Structures are given as structure tokens and as C-alpha cells.
PDB file of C-alpha atoms in Angstrom:
ATOM      1  CA  MET A   1      -2.828  -9.882  15.843  1.00 41.00           C
ATOM      2  CA  ILE A   2      -3.743  -7.721  13.271  1.00 40.00           C
ATOM      3  CA  ASN A   3      -6.988  -8.919  10.550  1.00 40.00           C
ATOM      4  CA  ARG A   4      -5.164  -8.380   7.138  1.00 45.00           C
ATOM      5  CA  ARG A   5      -7.721  -9.149   5.349  1.00 40.00           C
ATOM      6  CA  LEU A   6     -10.167  -6.471   6.718  1.00 37.00           C
ATOM      7  CA  LEU A   7      -7.016  -4.238   6.529  1.00 38.00           C
ATOM      8  CA  LEU A   8      -6.590  -4.877   3.012  1.00 39.00           C
ATOM      9  CA  ARG A   9      -9.672  -4.104   1.384  1.00 33.00           C
ATOM     10  CA  THR A  10      -9.215  -0.141   2.512  1.00 32.00           C
ATOM     11  CA  THR A  11      -8.004   1.696   0.365  1.00 31.00           C
ATOM     12  CA  GLY A  12      -6.155   5.167   0.555  1.00 36.00           C
ATOM     13  CA  GLY A  13      -3.434   7.121   2.824  1.00 37.00           C
ATOM     14  CA  ALA A  14      -5.381   6.796   5.340  1.00 36.00           C
ATOM     15  CA  ALA A  15      -6.017   3.160   4.878  1.00 36.00           C
ATOM     16  CA  ALA A  16      -2.002   3.019   4.413  1.00 37.00           C
ATOM     17  CA  GLY A  17      -1.325   4.661   7.934  1.00 38.00           C
ATOM     18  CA  ALA A  18      -3.772   2.920   9.947  1.00 37.00           C
ATOM     19  CA  LEU A  19      -2.396  -0.454   8.549  1.00 40.00           C
ATOM     20  CA  GLY A  20       1.611   0.553   9.806  1.00 40.00           C
ATOM     21  CA  ALA A  21       0.032   1.476  12.929  1.00 39.00           C
ATOM     22  CA  ALA A  22      -2.120  -1.449  13.894  1.00 39.00           C
ATOM     23  CA  ALA A  23      -0.320  -3.699  11.998  1.00 40.00           C
ATOM     24  CA  LEU A  24       2.918  -2.291  13.761  1.00 37.00           C
ATOM     25  CA  SER A  25       1.694  -1.377  17.237  1.00 36.00           C
ATOM     26  CA  SER A  26       0.615  -3.195  20.006  1.00 32.00           C
ATOM     27  CA  THR A  27      -1.559  -0.883  21.295  1.00 30.00           C
ATOM     28  CA  ALA A  28      -4.505   2.046  19.119  1.00 31.00           C
ATOM     29  CA  ALA A  29      -2.178   3.909  21.689  1.00 32.00           C
ATOM     30  CA  ALA A  30       0.368   4.510  18.260  1.00 34.00           C
ATOM     31  CA  ALA A  31      -2.405   6.304  16.022  1.00 34.00           C
ATOM     32  CA  GLU A  32      -2.628  10.099  16.474  1.00 34.00           C
ATOM     33  CA  PRO A  33      -5.575  11.539  16.885  1.00 34.00           C
ATOM     34  CA  ALA A  34      -6.784  13.207  14.303  1.00 37.00           C
ATOM     35  CA  GLY A  35      -5.260  16.626  14.469  1.00 40.00           C
ATOM     36  CA  HIS A  36      -2.602  16.170  16.777  1.00 41.00           C
ATOM     37  CA  SER A  37       1.502  16.528  15.037  1.00 43.00           C
ATOM     38  CA  ALA A  38       4.740  15.460  16.955  1.00 43.00           C
ATOM     39  CA  ALA A  39       4.676  19.259  17.502  1.00 46.00           C
ATOM     40  CA  HIS A  40       2.655  18.390  20.601  1.00 45.00           C
ATOM     41  CA  HIS A  41       4.536  15.796  22.115  1.00 44.00           C
ATOM     42  CA  PRO A  42       7.598  17.044  23.145  1.00 46.00           C
ATOM     43  CA  VAL A  43       8.593  13.123  23.849  1.00 55.00           C
ATOM     44  CA  ASP A  44       7.423  10.647  22.127  1.00 68.00           C
ATOM     45  CA  SER A  45       7.891   7.455  23.952  1.00 85.00           C
ATOM     46  CA  ASP A  46       6.347   4.649  21.637  1.00 92.00           C
ATOM     47  CA  PRO A  47       8.972   3.474  19.373  1.00 94.00           C
ATOM     48  CA  THR A  48       6.641   2.702  16.443  1.00 94.00           C
ATOM     49  CA  ALA A  49       5.631   5.941  16.051  1.00 94.00           C
ATOM     50  CA  GLY A  50       4.474   7.127  12.662  1.00 95.00           C
ATOM     51  CA  VAL A  51       5.611   3.110  11.021  1.00 96.00           C
ATOM     52  CA  THR A  52       4.219   3.059   8.113  1.00 96.00           C
ATOM     53  CA  ARG A  53       3.150  -0.825   5.765  1.00 95.00           C
ATOM     54  CA  THR A  54       1.796   0.766   2.863  1.00 97.00           C
ATOM     55  CA  LEU A  55       0.436  -2.441   0.664  1.00 97.00           C
ATOM     56  CA  LEU A  56       2.039  -1.979  -3.035  1.00 98.00           C
ATOM     57  CA  GLN A  57      -0.025  -5.777  -4.260  1.00 97.00           C
ATOM     58  CA  GLU A  58      -1.129  -9.286  -3.321  1.00 96.00           C
ATOM     59  CA  HIS A  59      -1.803 -12.113  -5.516  1.00 96.00           C
ATOM     60  CA  PRO A  60      -1.984 -15.787  -4.789  1.00 95.00           C
ATOM     61  CA  SER A  61       0.978 -17.879  -4.827  1.00 91.00           C
ATOM     62  CA  PRO A  62       1.022 -20.885  -7.101  1.00 90.00           C
ATOM     63  CA  ALA A  63       0.982 -22.781  -3.844  1.00 91.00           C
ATOM     64  CA  GLN A  64      -1.892 -23.519  -2.578  1.00 94.00           C
ATOM     65  CA  GLY A  65      -3.554 -22.015   0.750  1.00 96.00           C
ATOM     66  CA  TRP A  66      -0.433 -19.200   0.172  1.00 97.00           C
ATOM     67  CA  GLU A  67      -0.317 -15.614  -1.166  1.00 97.00           C
ATOM     68  CA  ALA A  68       2.415 -13.153  -1.836  1.00 97.00           C
ATOM     69  CA  VAL A  69       2.397  -9.559  -0.464  1.00 97.00           C
ATOM     70  CA  GLN A  70       4.473  -6.641  -0.984  1.00 98.00           C
ATOM     71  CA  THR A  71       5.086  -4.237   1.202  1.00 98.00           C
ATOM     72  CA  LEU A  72       6.571  -1.112   1.715  1.00 98.00           C
ATOM     73  CA  VAL A  73       7.707  -0.378   5.295  1.00 97.00           C
ATOM     74  CA  GLN A  74       8.905   2.975   6.247  1.00 98.00           C
ATOM     75  CA  ILE A  75      10.850   3.860   9.459  1.00 98.00           C
ATOM     76  CA  PRO A  76      11.337   7.245  10.810  1.00 98.00           C
ATOM     77  CA  GLN A  77      14.735   7.316  12.304  1.00 96.00           C
ATOM     78  CA  HIS A  78      14.838   6.371  16.128  1.00 96.00           C
ATOM     79  CA  LYS A  79      11.699   4.269  15.656  1.00 97.00           C
ATOM     80  CA  GLU A  80      10.980   0.644  15.174  1.00 97.00           C
ATOM     81  CA  SER A  81       8.981  -1.226  13.289  1.00 96.00           C
ATOM     82  CA  GLY A  82       8.488  -2.920  16.869  1.00 96.00           C
ATOM     83  CA  ARG A  83       8.418  -6.960  17.718  1.00 97.00           C
ATOM     84  CA  HIS A  84       6.715  -9.115  15.195  1.00 97.00           C
ATOM     85  CA  SER A  85       7.066 -12.212  13.332  1.00 97.00           C
ATOM     86  CA  HIS A  86       4.872 -13.140  10.119  1.00 97.00           C
ATOM     87  CA  PRO A  87       3.005 -16.143   8.788  1.00 98.00           C
ATOM     88  CA  GLY A  88       5.771 -17.456   6.236  1.00 98.00           C
ATOM     89  CA  ILE A  89       8.883 -16.046   4.101  1.00 98.00           C
ATOM     90  CA  GLU A  90       9.674 -12.520   4.251  1.00 98.00           C
ATOM     91  CA  VAL A  91      12.868 -11.227   1.272  1.00 98.00           C
ATOM     92  CA  GLY A  92      12.950  -7.690   2.086  1.00 98.00           C
ATOM     93  CA  TYR A  93      15.280  -4.406   0.237  1.00 98.00           C
ATOM     94  CA  ILE A  94      16.447  -1.496   1.807  1.00 98.00           C
ATOM     95  CA  ILE A  95      15.458   0.889  -0.436  1.00 98.00           C
ATOM     96  CA  ARG A  96      16.682   3.170   1.505  1.00 98.00           C
ATOM     97  CA  GLY A  97      18.231   3.656   5.372  1.00 98.00           C
ATOM     98  CA  ASP A  98      20.119   2.098   8.306  1.00 98.00           C
ATOM     99  CA  VAL A  99      18.631  -0.982   9.577  1.00 98.00           C
ATOM    100  CA  LEU A 100      19.402  -2.920  12.721  1.00 98.00           C
ATOM    101  CA  MET A 101      17.321  -5.867  12.008  1.00 98.00           C
ATOM    102  CA  GLU A 102      17.110  -7.110  15.723  1.00 98.00           C
ATOM    103  CA  PHE A 103      16.191 -11.320  16.277  1.00 97.00           C
ATOM    104  CA  ASP A 104      14.702 -13.035  19.127  1.00 94.00           C
ATOM    105  CA  ASP A 105      17.108 -16.266  18.280  1.00 92.00           C
ATOM    106  CA  ARG A 106      20.199 -15.124  16.294  1.00 94.00           C
ATOM    107  CA  PRO A 107      22.480 -12.239  16.095  1.00 96.00           C
ATOM    108  CA  PRO A 108      21.619  -8.330  14.999  1.00 97.00           C
ATOM    109  CA  LEU A 109      22.210  -7.490  11.423  1.00 97.00           C
ATOM    110  CA  ARG A 110      22.846  -3.899   9.787  1.00 98.00           C
ATOM    111  CA  LEU A 111      21.358  -3.134   7.080  1.00 98.00           C
ATOM    112  CA  ARG A 112      22.844   0.169   4.107  1.00 98.00           C
ATOM    113  CA  THR A 113      20.690   1.108   1.398  1.00 98.00           C
ATOM    114  CA  GLY A 114      20.986  -1.663  -1.133  1.00 98.00           C
ATOM    115  CA  ASP A 115      21.170  -5.088   1.262  1.00 98.00           C
ATOM    116  CA  PRO A 116      18.556  -7.431   1.049  1.00 98.00           C
ATOM    117  CA  PHE A 117      17.201  -9.540   4.089  1.00 98.00           C
ATOM    118  CA  PHE A 118      15.842 -12.492   4.062  1.00 98.00           C
ATOM    119  CA  ILE A 119      13.554 -13.346   7.425  1.00 97.00           C
ATOM    120  CA  PRO A 120      12.170 -17.059   7.740  1.00 97.00           C
ATOM    121  CA  ASN A 121       9.043 -18.573   8.452  1.00 97.00           C
ATOM    122  CA  GLY A 122       8.357 -17.640  11.955  1.00 96.00           C
ATOM    123  CA  VAL A 123      10.911 -15.534  13.266  1.00 97.00           C
ATOM    124  CA  ILE A 124      10.301 -12.537  15.632  1.00 98.00           C
ATOM    125  CA  HIS A 125      12.429  -9.594  14.569  1.00 98.00           C
ATOM    126  CA  ASN A 126      12.441  -5.400  14.948  1.00 98.00           C
ATOM    127  CA  ALA A 127      13.878  -3.730  12.126  1.00 98.00           C
ATOM    128  CA  ARG A 128      15.582  -0.364  13.969  1.00 98.00           C
ATOM    129  CA  ASN A 129      16.119   2.587  11.877  1.00 98.00           C
ATOM    130  CA  VAL A 130      19.810   3.398  13.042  1.00 98.00           C
ATOM    131  CA  GLY A 131      20.404   6.211   9.986  1.00 97.00           C
ATOM    132  CA  THR A 132      19.922   9.327   9.878  1.00 97.00           C
ATOM    133  CA  VAL A 133      17.022   9.364   7.263  1.00 98.00           C
ATOM    134  CA  THR A 134      13.796   7.686   7.191  1.00 98.00           C
ATOM    135  CA  THR A 135      14.306   3.966   6.490  1.00 98.00           C
ATOM    136  CA  MET A 136      12.585   2.827   3.319  1.00 98.00           C
ATOM    137  CA  MET A 137      12.152  -1.085   3.017  1.00 98.00           C
ATOM    138  CA  LEU A 138      10.425  -2.797  -0.083  1.00 98.00           C
ATOM    139  CA  SER A 139       9.408  -6.048   1.725  1.00 98.00           C
ATOM    140  CA  THR A 140       7.649  -9.613   0.299  1.00 98.00           C
ATOM    141  CA  TYR A 141       5.722 -11.938   2.108  1.00 97.00           C
ATOM    142  CA  VAL A 142       4.917 -14.984   0.792  1.00 97.00           C
ATOM    143  CA  VAL A 143       2.416 -16.101   3.790  1.00 97.00           C
ATOM    144  CA  ASP A 144      -0.332 -18.368   5.104  1.00 97.00           C
ATOM    145  CA  GLU A 145      -3.110 -16.365   3.187  1.00 96.00           C
ATOM    146  CA  THR A 146      -5.755 -17.729   6.553  1.00 96.00           C
ATOM    147  CA  LYS A 147      -3.526 -15.940   9.007  1.00 96.00           C
ATOM    148  CA  PRO A 148      -3.080 -12.132  10.270  1.00 95.00           C
ATOM    149  CA  LEU A 149       0.129 -11.131   7.941  1.00 95.00           C
ATOM    150  CA  VAL A 150       2.218  -9.299  11.347  1.00 95.00           C
ATOM    151  CA  THR A 151       1.865 -10.847  14.778  1.00 95.00           C
ATOM    152  CA  THR A 152       3.078  -8.307  17.118  1.00 95.00           C
ATOM    153  CA  TYR A 153       4.564  -9.333  20.577  1.00 95.00           C
TER     154      TYR A 153
END
């Protein structure tokens, strides 16, 4: 689990990358050390490497104890978000790319550019880029403000 409160107070490009790596990976190995690039690693075995979640906005919800959070999620070709859940609903839209949204409790859902999607509270899921470009997803969450935005499995 990540501490969303701490991460959301951080600003700048480095914070966006750190948020993506921390939120979407269960190990610190997902983050490339400074000065290293994929060219130094001919085979990247981390399926979540390069995935980012950039905070766009965060606002209190009309329901006490809840908040609305909006992010831009980018998943490079042949990568995935990793199995995770959220403490509330996720309403999303595929800006660009092709995604296989995999669930622990239901059949996968194929999503393409222009498709909306909905993830219920607490459902474990994984967004796998199955297309030919970096996938860009706009995700809006209405979540319990006392819990981490993402819990990885």
C-alpha cells in the first residue's frame, strides 16, 4: 500500500514518476536509478516498468469522508499496471491505446481508444497494454479519503 496523502503533496515531474512507480509496483525495483535507461537493460522483466500515474486534480466529495481524484495513467507497449484495487469506484476513459482489463472475479474486458470503463469499489484488476502505442487512460476515483488510493497485490 502507498501513502497517498504523502505522495499527493509532492509536486513536479519526478513526483509523477515516483507516484506511478510506487502505486503500480509492489517492489522498489520498478524505479530506474537516476542516469539509467531501458537501453542498459536488454530484457526488462518488470511488467510494470515505465507505468506512470500523474495526479491531475483532487477535491473533497459531497459525501463526507470521500474525495474525488483524477489521474492520467500511461502504460507503455507490452506493459501493465499490475494487480491492484482502489477504496472506491474508478470511472475511466481510454484516451489512446488498447487495453485488456483483467479482473480477479470476472472475464477480462477489451478496451480501445474512446472506450469508457467502470471499476467497482475494491475490485482487483490489472490494465494490460495489448496495443502498439503507449496507452493513455483518464481515471477518476471517488474514494475513502482515509485509505491509500492504490493497494497492490
